[in-house]
PDB file of C-alpha atoms in Angstrom:
ATOM      1  CA  MET A1059      97.283  67.587 112.398  1.00 37.00           C
ATOM      2  CA  SER A1060      94.747  65.778 114.512  1.00 39.00           C
ATOM      3  CA  GLN A1061      91.404  67.339 115.359  1.00 39.00           C
ATOM      4  CA  GLU A1062      91.522  66.183 119.096  1.00 40.00           C
ATOM      5  CA  LEU A1063      94.594  68.793 119.212  1.00 47.00           C
ATOM      6  CA  HIS A1064      92.230  71.471 119.165  1.00 55.00           C
ATOM      7  CA  ARG A1065      88.862  72.074 121.226  1.00 69.00           C
ATOM      8  CA  SER A1066      86.393  74.675 119.859  1.00 83.00           C
ATOM      9  CA  VAL A1067      85.553  76.929 122.656  1.00 86.00           C
ATOM     10  CA  LEU A1068      81.885  77.483 123.682  1.00 92.00           C
ATOM     11  CA  LEU A1069      80.860  74.919 120.768  1.00 93.00           C
ATOM     12  CA  ARG A1070      77.322  74.112 121.714  1.00 93.00           C
ATOM     13  CA  GLU A1071      76.472  77.631 122.664  1.00 95.00           C
ATOM     14  CA  ALA A1072      77.856  79.317 119.640  1.00 96.00           C
ATOM     15  CA  VAL A1073      75.912  76.639 117.111  1.00 97.00           C
ATOM     16  CA  ASP A1074      72.550  77.030 119.071  1.00 96.00           C
ATOM     17  CA  ALA A1075      72.695  80.926 119.006  1.00 97.00           C
ATOM     18  CA  LEU A1076      73.582  80.973 115.384  1.00 98.00           C
ATOM     19  CA  VAL A1077      71.350  78.300 113.506  1.00 98.00           C
ATOM     20  CA  THR A1078      67.822  79.252 113.423  1.00 97.00           C
ATOM     21  CA  ASP A1079      66.925  77.695 110.184  1.00 98.00           C
ATOM     22  CA  PRO A1080      68.291  74.554 109.257  1.00 98.00           C
ATOM     23  CA  GLU A1081      67.873  75.212 105.630  1.00 98.00           C
ATOM     24  CA  GLY A1082      69.960  78.281 105.824  1.00 98.00           C
ATOM     25  CA  PHE A1083      73.081  79.786 104.672  1.00 98.00           C
ATOM     26  CA  TYR A1084      76.029  80.204 107.260  1.00 98.00           C
ATOM     27  CA  VAL A1085      79.393  81.610 107.566  1.00 98.00           C
ATOM     28  CA  ASP A1086      81.997  80.112 109.954  1.00 98.00           C
ATOM     29  CA  GLY A1087      84.525  82.779 109.552  1.00 97.00           C
ATOM     30  CA  THR A1088      87.208  81.389 111.436  1.00 94.00           C
ATOM     31  CA  PHE A1089      87.349  77.707 110.361  1.00 95.00           C
ATOM     32  CA  GLY A1090      90.649  76.874 112.426  1.00 91.00           C
ATOM     33  CA  ARG A1091      90.440  72.835 112.674  1.00 89.00           C
ATOM     34  CA  GLY A1092      86.665  72.564 111.949  1.00 93.00           C
ATOM     35  CA  GLY A1093      85.082  72.086 115.664  1.00 93.00           C
ATOM     36  CA  HIS A1094      82.314  74.841 114.861  1.00 96.00           C
ATOM     37  CA  SER A1095      82.010  74.052 111.209  1.00 97.00           C
ATOM     38  CA  ALA A1096      81.620  70.216 112.277  1.00 97.00           C
ATOM     39  CA  ALA A1097      78.764  71.419 114.864  1.00 97.00           C
ATOM     40  CA  ILE A1098      76.950  73.745 112.378  1.00 98.00           C
ATOM     41  CA  LEU A1099      76.537  70.900 109.772  1.00 98.00           C
ATOM     42  CA  GLU A1100      75.336  68.642 112.277  1.00 97.00           C
ATOM     43  CA  GLN A1101      72.256  71.180 112.651  1.00 97.00           C
ATOM     44  CA  LEU A1102      71.712  71.713 109.084  1.00 98.00           C
ATOM     45  CA  GLY A1103      69.203  69.852 106.847  1.00 98.00           C
ATOM     46  CA  PRO A1104      69.935  68.540 103.568  1.00 97.00           C
ATOM     47  CA  LYS A1105      69.658  71.988 101.838  1.00 97.00           C
ATOM     48  CA  GLY A1106      71.453  74.190 104.348  1.00 98.00           C
ATOM     49  CA  GLN A1107      74.752  75.592 103.193  1.00 98.00           C
ATOM     50  CA  LEU A1108      78.099  76.319 105.469  1.00 98.00           C
ATOM     51  CA  LEU A1109      80.725  78.419 104.002  1.00 98.00           C
ATOM     52  CA  ALA A1110      84.064  78.271 105.916  1.00 98.00           C
ATOM     53  CA  VAL A1111      86.787  81.019 105.610  1.00 97.00           C
ATOM     54  CA  ASP A1112      90.360  80.966 107.045  1.00 95.00           C
ATOM     55  CA  LYS A1113      93.619  82.936 106.488  1.00 93.00           C
ATOM     56  CA  ASP A1114      95.605  79.811 107.280  1.00 92.00           C
ATOM     57  CA  PRO A1115      96.789  77.548 104.372  1.00 93.00           C
ATOM     58  CA  GLN A1116      97.296  74.522 106.669  1.00 92.00           C
ATOM     59  CA  ALA A1117      93.635  75.172 107.863  1.00 93.00           C
ATOM     60  CA  ILE A1118      92.178  75.169 104.319  1.00 96.00           C
ATOM     61  CA  ASP A1119      94.119  71.973 103.364  1.00 96.00           C
ATOM     62  CA  TYR A1120      92.573  70.166 106.474  1.00 95.00           C
ATOM     63  CA  ALA A1121      88.850  71.582 105.680  1.00 97.00           C
ATOM     64  CA  GLN A1122      89.391  70.001 101.977  1.00 97.00           C
ATOM     65  CA  GLN A1123      90.274  66.965 103.351  1.00 96.00           C
ATOM     66  CA  ARG A1124      87.965  66.599 106.329  1.00 96.00           C
ATOM     67  CA  PHE A1125      84.850  67.637 104.229  1.00 97.00           C
ATOM     68  CA  ALA A1126      85.780  66.569 100.640  1.00 96.00           C
ATOM     69  CA  ASP A1127      82.571  64.506 100.571  1.00 96.00           C
ATOM     70  CA  GLU A1128      80.102  66.956 102.478  1.00 97.00           C
ATOM     71  CA  PRO A1129      78.130  68.875  99.640  1.00 97.00           C
ATOM     72  CA  ARG A1130      76.752  71.320 101.933  1.00 98.00           C
ATOM     73  CA  PHE A1131      80.365  72.432 102.972  1.00 98.00           C
ATOM     74  CA  SER A1132      82.886  75.062 101.230  1.00 98.00           C
ATOM     75  CA  ILE A1133      85.953  76.688 102.207  1.00 97.00           C
ATOM     76  CA  TRP A1134      87.492  79.918 101.231  1.00 98.00           C
ATOM     77  CA  HIS A1135      91.127  81.147 101.694  1.00 96.00           C
ATOM     78  CA  GLY A1136      91.202  84.707 102.779  1.00 95.00           C
ATOM     79  CA  SER A1137      90.485  86.901 105.945  1.00 95.00           C
ATOM     80  CA  PHE A1138      86.857  87.042 107.203  1.00 96.00           C
ATOM     81  CA  ALA A1139      87.444  90.901 106.740  1.00 96.00           C
ATOM     82  CA  ASP A1140      86.802  90.097 102.883  1.00 96.00           C
ATOM     83  CA  MET A1141      84.318  87.520 103.536  1.00 96.00           C
ATOM     84  CA  ASP A1142      81.797  89.814 101.178  1.00 97.00           C
ATOM     85  CA  LEU A1143      84.152  88.338  98.474  1.00 97.00           C
ATOM     86  CA  ALA A1144      83.737  84.455  99.383  1.00 96.00           C
ATOM     87  CA  VAL A1145      79.591  85.208  99.936  1.00 97.00           C
ATOM     88  CA  GLY A1146      79.429  86.904  96.367  1.00 95.00           C
ATOM     89  CA  GLU A1147      75.946  87.131  95.173  1.00 93.00           C
ATOM     90  CA  ARG A1148      74.507  85.781  98.107  1.00 94.00           C
ATOM     91  CA  ALA A1149      74.990  88.792 100.140  1.00 94.00           C
ATOM     92  CA  GLY A1150      71.853  89.623 101.912  1.00 92.00           C
ATOM     93  CA  SER A1151      70.953  86.244 102.366  1.00 95.00           C
ATOM     94  CA  VAL A1152      73.231  84.683 105.143  1.00 98.00           C
ATOM     95  CA  ASN A1153      71.273  83.582 108.160  1.00 98.00           C
ATOM     96  CA  GLY A1154      74.285  83.592 110.479  1.00 98.00           C
ATOM     97  CA  ILE A1155      78.053  84.520 110.837  1.00 98.00           C
ATOM     98  CA  LEU A1156      80.340  82.967 113.466  1.00 98.00           C
ATOM     99  CA  LEU A1157      83.507  84.553 114.297  1.00 97.00           C
ATOM    100  CA  ASP A1158      85.969  82.390 116.840  1.00 94.00           C
ATOM    101  CA  LEU A1159      89.007  85.124 117.169  1.00 93.00           C
ATOM    102  CA  GLY A1160      92.115  84.692 118.135  1.00 74.00           C
ATOM    103  CA  VAL A1161      94.966  82.037 117.153  1.00 78.00           C
ATOM    104  CA  SER A1162      93.899  78.336 117.261  1.00 74.00           C
ATOM    105  CA  SER A1163      95.660  75.532 119.397  1.00 71.00           C
ATOM    106  CA  PRO A1164      97.563  74.095 116.264  1.00 74.00           C
ATOM    107  CA  GLN A1165      98.883  77.204 115.434  1.00 75.00           C
ATOM    108  CA  LEU A1166     100.353  77.838 118.748  1.00 75.00           C
ATOM    109  CA  ASP A1167     101.331  73.926 119.360  1.00 76.00           C
ATOM    110  CA  GLN A1168     103.583  74.083 115.990  1.00 83.00           C
ATOM    111  CA  ALA A1169     106.742  75.723 116.945  1.00 85.00           C
ATOM    112  CA  GLU A1170     107.455  76.307 113.270  1.00 86.00           C
ATOM    113  CA  ARG A1171     104.563  78.702 113.291  1.00 89.00           C
ATOM    114  CA  GLY A1172     106.363  81.068 115.663  1.00 86.00           C
ATOM    115  CA  PHE A1173     103.463  81.989 117.875  1.00 87.00           C
ATOM    116  CA  SER A1174     104.557  80.223 120.918  1.00 88.00           C
ATOM    117  CA  PHE A1175     107.416  81.798 123.530  1.00 91.00           C
ATOM    118  CA  MET A1176     107.193  78.278 125.049  1.00 89.00           C
ATOM    119  CA  GLN A1177     109.007  76.413 122.036  1.00 91.00           C
ATOM    120  CA  ASP A1178     111.772  77.587 119.768  1.00 96.00           C
ATOM    121  CA  GLY A1179     110.862  78.235 116.387  1.00 96.00           C
ATOM    122  CA  PRO A1180     111.056  80.896 113.539  1.00 96.00           C
ATOM    123  CA  LEU A1181     109.848  83.936 114.660  1.00 97.00           C
ATOM    124  CA  ASP A1182     106.963  84.227 112.384  1.00 96.00           C
ATOM    125  CA  MET A1183     103.525  84.630 113.667  1.00 95.00           C
ATOM    126  CA  ARG A1184     101.716  84.872 110.334  1.00 94.00           C
ATOM    127  CA  MET A1185      98.339  83.311 110.260  1.00 91.00           C
ATOM    128  CA  ASP A1186      98.521  83.073 106.784  1.00 92.00           C
ATOM    129  CA  THR A1187     102.174  82.256 105.585  1.00 89.00           C
ATOM    130  CA  SER A1188     101.748  83.056 101.929  1.00 90.00           C
ATOM    131  CA  ARG A1189     101.919  86.623 102.419  1.00 90.00           C
ATOM    132  CA  GLY A1190     102.482  89.738 104.768  1.00 94.00           C
ATOM    133  CA  ILE A1191     105.744  90.271 106.704  1.00 96.00           C
ATOM    134  CA  SER A1192     106.816  88.096 109.611  1.00 97.00           C
ATOM    135  CA  ALA A1193     107.094  89.095 113.116  1.00 97.00           C
ATOM    136  CA  ALA A1194     110.872  88.872 112.891  1.00 98.00           C
ATOM    137  CA  GLN A1195     110.912  91.043 109.866  1.00 98.00           C
ATOM    138  CA  TRP A1196     108.947  93.494 111.819  1.00 98.00           C
ATOM    139  CA  VAL A1197     110.945  93.494 115.200  1.00 98.00           C
ATOM    140  CA  ASN A1198     114.384  93.958 113.200  1.00 98.00           C
ATOM    141  CA  SER A1199     113.120  96.894 111.113  1.00 98.00           C
ATOM    142  CA  GLU A1200     110.437  98.864 113.017  1.00 98.00           C
ATOM    143  CA  ALA A1201     110.970 101.962 114.620  1.00 98.00           C
ATOM    144  CA  GLU A1202     111.562 102.206 118.660  1.00 98.00           C
ATOM    145  CA  ASP A1203     108.791 104.529 119.166  1.00 98.00           C
ATOM    146  CA  GLU A1204     106.291 102.578 117.053  1.00 98.00           C
ATOM    147  CA  MET A1205     107.032  99.390 118.538  1.00 98.00           C
ATOM    148  CA  ALA A1206     106.434 100.827 122.003  1.00 98.00           C
ATOM    149  CA  ARG A1207     103.036 101.909 120.707  1.00 98.00           C
ATOM    150  CA  VAL A1208     102.090  98.585 119.512  1.00 98.00           C
ATOM    151  CA  PHE A1209     102.978  96.923 122.887  1.00 98.00           C
ATOM    152  CA  LYS A1210     101.189  99.392 124.560  1.00 97.00           C
ATOM    153  CA  GLU A1211      98.041  99.437 122.711  1.00 96.00           C
ATOM    154  CA  TYR A1212      97.613  95.848 121.585  1.00 96.00           C
ATOM    155  CA  GLY A1213      99.326  94.154 124.448  1.00 95.00           C
ATOM    156  CA  GLU A1214      98.245  96.762 127.214  1.00 94.00           C
ATOM    157  CA  GLU A1215     101.809  96.010 128.337  1.00 96.00           C
ATOM    158  CA  ARG A1216     102.963  98.807 130.801  1.00 96.00           C
ATOM    159  CA  PHE A1217     106.596  98.454 130.158  1.00 98.00           C
ATOM    160  CA  ALA A1218     106.259  98.939 126.456  1.00 98.00           C
ATOM    161  CA  ARG A1219     109.006 101.665 126.104  1.00 98.00           C
ATOM    162  CA  ARG A1220     111.552  99.856 128.387  1.00 98.00           C
ATOM    163  CA  MET A1221     111.163  96.471 125.876  1.00 98.00           C
ATOM    164  CA  ALA A1222     111.132  98.179 122.836  1.00 98.00           C
ATOM    165  CA  ALA A1223     114.556  99.892 123.829  1.00 98.00           C
ATOM    166  CA  ALA A1224     115.751  96.392 124.591  1.00 98.00           C
ATOM    167  CA  ILE A1225     114.814  95.042 121.594  1.00 98.00           C
ATOM    168  CA  VAL A1226     116.282  97.829 119.298  1.00 98.00           C
ATOM    169  CA  ARG A1227     119.797  97.470 121.574  1.00 98.00           C
ATOM    170  CA  ARG A1228     119.897  93.928 120.932  1.00 98.00           C
ATOM    171  CA  ARG A1229     119.024  93.975 117.278  1.00 98.00           C
ATOM    172  CA  ALA A1230     121.788  96.095 116.625  1.00 98.00           C
ATOM    173  CA  ASP A1231     124.341  93.403 117.319  1.00 97.00           C
ATOM    174  CA  LYS A1232     122.254  90.400 116.072  1.00 98.00           C
ATOM    175  CA  PRO A1233     118.937  90.468 114.195  1.00 98.00           C
ATOM    176  CA  PHE A1234     116.053  88.279 115.858  1.00 98.00           C
ATOM    177  CA  GLU A1235     115.196  84.981 114.118  1.00 98.00           C
ATOM    178  CA  ARG A1236     114.189  82.858 116.627  1.00 97.00           C
ATOM    179  CA  THR A1237     110.983  82.876 119.161  1.00 96.00           C
ATOM    180  CA  LEU A1238     112.897  81.729 122.484  1.00 97.00           C
ATOM    181  CA  ASP A1239     115.758  84.229 121.735  1.00 97.00           C
ATOM    182  CA  PHE A1240     113.208  86.890 121.464  1.00 98.00           C
ATOM    183  CA  ALA A1241     111.316  86.002 124.519  1.00 97.00           C
ATOM    184  CA  GLU A1242     114.580  85.790 126.636  1.00 97.00           C
ATOM    185  CA  VAL A1243     115.303  89.678 125.827  1.00 98.00           C
ATOM    186  CA  VAL A1244     111.795  90.733 126.342  1.00 98.00           C
ATOM    187  CA  LYS A1245     111.767  88.737 129.573  1.00 97.00           C
ATOM    188  CA  ALA A1246     114.965  90.400 130.709  1.00 97.00           C
ATOM    189  CA  ALA A1247     113.535  93.909 130.121  1.00 98.00           C
ATOM    190  CA  ASN A1248     110.180  93.048 132.234  1.00 97.00           C
ATOM    191  CA  PRO A1249     111.056  94.318 135.833  1.00 95.00           C
ATOM    192  CA  ALA A1250     107.390  93.054 137.277  1.00 93.00           C
ATOM    193  CA  TRP A1251     106.357  89.749 136.241  1.00 92.00           C
ATOM    194  CA  GLU A1252     102.882  88.766 136.712  1.00 90.00           C
ATOM    195  CA  LYS A1253     102.087  85.593 138.607  1.00 90.00           C
ATOM    196  CA  GLY A1254     100.834  82.813 136.662  1.00 87.00           C
ATOM    197  CA  LYS A1255     101.934  84.828 133.471  1.00 90.00           C
ATOM    198  CA  HIS A1256     105.093  84.430 131.258  1.00 93.00           C
ATOM    199  CA  PRO A1257     106.677  87.765 131.041  1.00 96.00           C
ATOM    200  CA  ALA A1258     106.918  88.002 127.306  1.00 96.00           C
ATOM    201  CA  THR A1259     102.868  86.987 127.023  1.00 94.00           C
ATOM    202  CA  ARG A1260     101.710  90.502 126.222  1.00 95.00           C
ATOM    203  CA  VAL A1261     104.520  91.746 123.826  1.00 97.00           C
ATOM    204  CA  PHE A1262     104.051  88.313 121.879  1.00 95.00           C
ATOM    205  CA  GLN A1263     100.020  89.201 121.783  1.00 94.00           C
ATOM    206  CA  ALA A1264     100.763  92.741 120.709  1.00 96.00           C
ATOM    207  CA  ILE A1265     102.935  91.745 117.707  1.00 97.00           C
ATOM    208  CA  ARG A1266     100.665  88.949 116.472  1.00 94.00           C
ATOM    209  CA  ILE A1267      97.779  91.185 116.597  1.00 95.00           C
ATOM    210  CA  HIS A1268      99.691  93.657 114.544  1.00 97.00           C
ATOM    211  CA  VAL A1269     101.688  91.385 111.737  1.00 96.00           C
ATOM    212  CA  ASN A1270      97.757  89.896 111.025  1.00 94.00           C
ATOM    213  CA  GLY A1271      96.024  93.000 111.319  1.00 94.00           C
ATOM    214  CA  GLU A1272      93.336  91.420 113.667  1.00 94.00           C
ATOM    215  CA  LEU A1273      91.772  94.727 114.760  1.00 95.00           C
ATOM    216  CA  ASP A1274      91.346  96.253 111.288  1.00 95.00           C
ATOM    217  CA  ASP A1275      89.799  92.728 110.294  1.00 96.00           C
ATOM    218  CA  LEU A1276      87.856  92.682 113.032  1.00 97.00           C
ATOM    219  CA  GLN A1277      86.308  96.237 112.558  1.00 97.00           C
ATOM    220  CA  SER A1278      85.679  95.439 108.797  1.00 97.00           C
ATOM    221  CA  ALA A1279      84.097  92.049 109.362  1.00 97.00           C
ATOM    222  CA  LEU A1280      81.950  93.428 111.924  1.00 97.00           C
ATOM    223  CA  GLU A1281      80.699  96.225 109.355  1.00 96.00           C
ATOM    224  CA  LYS A1282      80.350  94.215 106.432  1.00 96.00           C
ATOM    225  CA  SER A1283      78.382  91.863 108.338  1.00 97.00           C
ATOM    226  CA  LEU A1284      75.596  94.022 108.172  1.00 94.00           C
ATOM    227  CA  GLN A1285      75.539  93.735 104.557  1.00 94.00           C
ATOM    228  CA  LEU A1286      75.688  90.363 104.261  1.00 97.00           C
ATOM    229  CA  LEU A1287      73.284  89.346 107.239  1.00 97.00           C
ATOM    230  CA  ALA A1288      69.762  88.649 106.032  1.00 97.00           C
ATOM    231  CA  PRO A1289      66.752  90.303 108.524  1.00 96.00           C
ATOM    232  CA  GLY A1290      66.836  87.878 111.542  1.00 97.00           C
ATOM    233  CA  GLY A1291      70.189  86.555 110.757  1.00 98.00           C
ATOM    234  CA  ARG A1292      72.614  86.050 113.619  1.00 98.00           C
ATOM    235  CA  LEU A1293      76.323  87.466 114.487  1.00 98.00           C
ATOM    236  CA  VAL A1294      78.016  85.449 116.714  1.00 98.00           C
ATOM    237  CA  ILE A1295      81.670  86.358 118.149  1.00 98.00           C
ATOM    238  CA  ILE A1296      83.794  84.764 120.517  1.00 96.00           C
ATOM    239  CA  SER A1297      86.670  86.764 121.880  1.00 95.00           C
ATOM    240  CA  PHE A1298      89.555  85.915 123.784  1.00 91.00           C
ATOM    241  CA  HIS A1299      90.865  89.369 125.266  1.00 88.00           C
ATOM    242  CA  SER A1300      89.767  92.692 126.238  1.00 90.00           C
ATOM    243  CA  LEU A1301      90.795  94.740 123.157  1.00 93.00           C
ATOM    244  CA  GLU A1302      88.473  92.457 120.728  1.00 94.00           C
ATOM    245  CA  ASP A1303      85.569  92.311 123.248  1.00 96.00           C
ATOM    246  CA  ARG A1304      85.398  95.831 123.921  1.00 96.00           C
ATOM    247  CA  MET A1305      85.241  96.524 120.000  1.00 96.00           C
ATOM    248  CA  VAL A1306      82.783  93.985 119.500  1.00 97.00           C
ATOM    249  CA  LYS A1307      80.334  95.099 122.530  1.00 97.00           C
ATOM    250  CA  ARG A1308      80.835  98.869 121.169  1.00 97.00           C
ATOM    251  CA  PHE A1309      79.798  97.979 117.779  1.00 97.00           C
ATOM    252  CA  ILE A1310      76.866  96.188 118.804  1.00 97.00           C
ATOM    253  CA  ARG A1311      75.674  98.645 121.486  1.00 95.00           C
ATOM    254  CA  GLU A1312      76.082 101.860 118.555  1.00 94.00           C
ATOM    255  CA  LYS A1313      74.199  99.572 116.060  1.00 94.00           C
ATOM    256  CA  GLU A1314      71.487  98.942 118.390  1.00 93.00           C
ATOM    257  CA  ARG A1315      71.122 102.600 119.398  1.00 88.00           C
ATOM    258  CA  GLY A1316      71.083 103.716 115.748  1.00 76.00           C
ATOM    259  CA  PRO A1317      72.639 106.788 114.029  1.00 66.00           C
ATOM    260  CA  LYS A1318      73.364 109.712 116.052  1.00 64.00           C
ATOM    261  CA  LEU A1319      71.101 112.570 115.055  1.00 57.00           C
ATOM    262  CA  PRO A1320      71.214 116.254 116.097  1.00 62.00           C
ATOM    263  CA  ARG A1321      69.917 117.214 119.112  1.00 61.00           C
ATOM    264  CA  GLY A1322      66.158 118.550 119.112  1.00 56.00           C
ATOM    265  CA  LEU A1323      65.458 116.822 115.729  1.00 54.00           C
ATOM    266  CA  PRO A1324      61.746 116.093 115.735  1.00 54.00           C
ATOM    267  CA  VAL A1325      62.338 112.175 115.237  1.00 49.00           C
ATOM    268  CA  MET A1326      60.459 109.649 117.336  1.00 48.00           C
ATOM    269  CA  ASP A1327      62.378 106.885 118.549  1.00 49.00           C
ATOM    270  CA  SER A1328      60.912 104.088 116.610  1.00 50.00           C
ATOM    271  CA  GLN A1329      61.480 105.887 113.404  1.00 47.00           C
ATOM    272  CA  ILE A1330      65.419 105.685 113.948  1.00 57.00           C
ATOM    273  CA  ALA A1331      66.670 102.765 111.993  1.00 67.00           C
ATOM    274  CA  LYS A1332      68.561 100.335 114.406  1.00 83.00           C
ATOM    275  CA  PRO A1333      70.300  97.422 112.555  1.00 93.00           C
ATOM    276  CA  LEU A1334      70.999  95.325 115.307  1.00 94.00           C
ATOM    277  CA  ARG A1335      69.763  94.273 118.624  1.00 95.00           C
ATOM    278  CA  SER A1336      71.768  92.162 121.367  1.00 96.00           C
ATOM    279  CA  LEU A1337      70.453  88.976 122.397  1.00 96.00           C
ATOM    280  CA  GLY A1338      71.231  88.322 126.069  1.00 93.00           C
ATOM    281  CA  LYS A1339      74.162  88.889 127.951  1.00 94.00           C
ATOM    282  CA  ALA A1340      77.668  88.107 127.273  1.00 95.00           C
ATOM    283  CA  ILE A1341      78.299  84.515 127.706  1.00 95.00           C
ATOM    284  CA  LYS A1342      81.669  82.785 129.238  1.00 93.00           C
ATOM    285  CA  ALA A1343      82.773  79.106 129.401  1.00 90.00           C
ATOM    286  CA  ASN A1344      81.497  77.464 132.453  1.00 89.00           C
ATOM    287  CA  THR A1345      83.862  75.630 135.129  1.00 89.00           C
ATOM    288  CA  VAL A1346      83.517  72.258 133.611  1.00 87.00           C
ATOM    289  CA  GLU A1347      84.884  73.634 130.180  1.00 85.00           C
ATOM    290  CA  VAL A1348      87.559  75.600 132.025  1.00 83.00           C
ATOM    291  CA  ASP A1349      88.883  72.916 133.836  1.00 83.00           C
ATOM    292  CA  GLU A1350      89.003  70.827 130.448  1.00 84.00           C
ATOM    293  CA  ASN A1351      90.370  73.790 128.098  1.00 80.00           C
ATOM    294  CA  LEU A1352      92.343  76.488 129.976  1.00 77.00           C
ATOM    295  CA  ARG A1353      91.808  78.521 126.613  1.00 77.00           C
ATOM    296  CA  SER A1354      88.010  78.929 127.272  1.00 83.00           C
ATOM    297  CA  ARG A1355      88.958  80.820 130.698  1.00 83.00           C
ATOM    298  CA  SER A1356      89.272  84.443 128.907  1.00 87.00           C
ATOM    299  CA  ALA A1357      86.518  83.556 126.115  1.00 93.00           C
ATOM    300  CA  VAL A1358      83.457  85.964 125.979  1.00 96.00           C
ATOM    301  CA  MET A1359      80.731  85.411 123.385  1.00 96.00           C
ATOM    302  CA  ARG A1360      78.608  88.100 122.198  1.00 98.00           C
ATOM    303  CA  VAL A1361      75.362  87.420 119.968  1.00 98.00           C
ATOM    304  CA  ALA A1362      73.436  89.938 118.023  1.00 98.00           C
ATOM    305  CA  GLU A1363      70.436  89.890 115.615  1.00 97.00           C
ATOM    306  CA  LYS A1364      70.266  91.667 112.253  1.00 97.00           C
ATOM    307  CA  LEU A1365      66.759  93.979 112.141  1.00 94.00           C
ATOM    308  CA  GLY A1366      64.721  94.845 109.278  1.00 81.00           C
ATOM    309  CA  GLU A1367      61.495  93.424 107.341  1.00 58.00           C
ATOM    310  CA  SER A1368      62.009  89.937 106.192  1.00 40.00           C
TER     311      SER A1368
END
């Protein structure tokens, strides 16, 4: 897979915010096709180290080939929700963690991965094809009410019940196997198409998030970042839809405020442990980047720094 097919979003902004010590230890929790990793390595000195993490076996293979001769780089196969296992004994000494959320361009562009409603392929959508249930297995077996809940909650789809009912009716005659077939059923069940958006967009997003456990993984990664980061270490997160960004924003805000204490407790604000502080406002791609890479138009980057004594 050519690297030119994938453009890392907010590349320079993310790396500039992340790398504060060229000789430090950093984690790229979503390697993808290595755009951010390559830029981080350019910023690191000879003693700097980068650990990359990815669920996708194809990304692991690509990383091992691309950075085979780079002694400062290592790659770990798994979810960033478990990056504490990858970091191991170095927990507490990480200088920065980068999470570029969502699906990568190569995953979308390969019809056989089943992420796209624009190309025909097996209805799969798993980022890690070595484990878990596929999208086809899920839509062919899930209860109608639960399917509707997933569409509404993860896809913010207002016709969730209508679409779930149509899927259940159709699968009774013939199970779903292919992306375009599934997209056509969802499309026909959508009575109000949004301008410029495929009518199956929200359902595909919802199923992808669900079968990959994306929001659960993100919540776990956010909590673990506090254990892994050294004081002064940076957490940089790029989100691509409102569910992720709300979760990240809420997490940073809660950690910035510190633990909730009983009303009237005689404690000064300076005595409350506040593990994080937000750095600046949310950053979005500029018009030049959006023109060159449409995927960047929905990107939101937030940066926080771990507090505490060094």
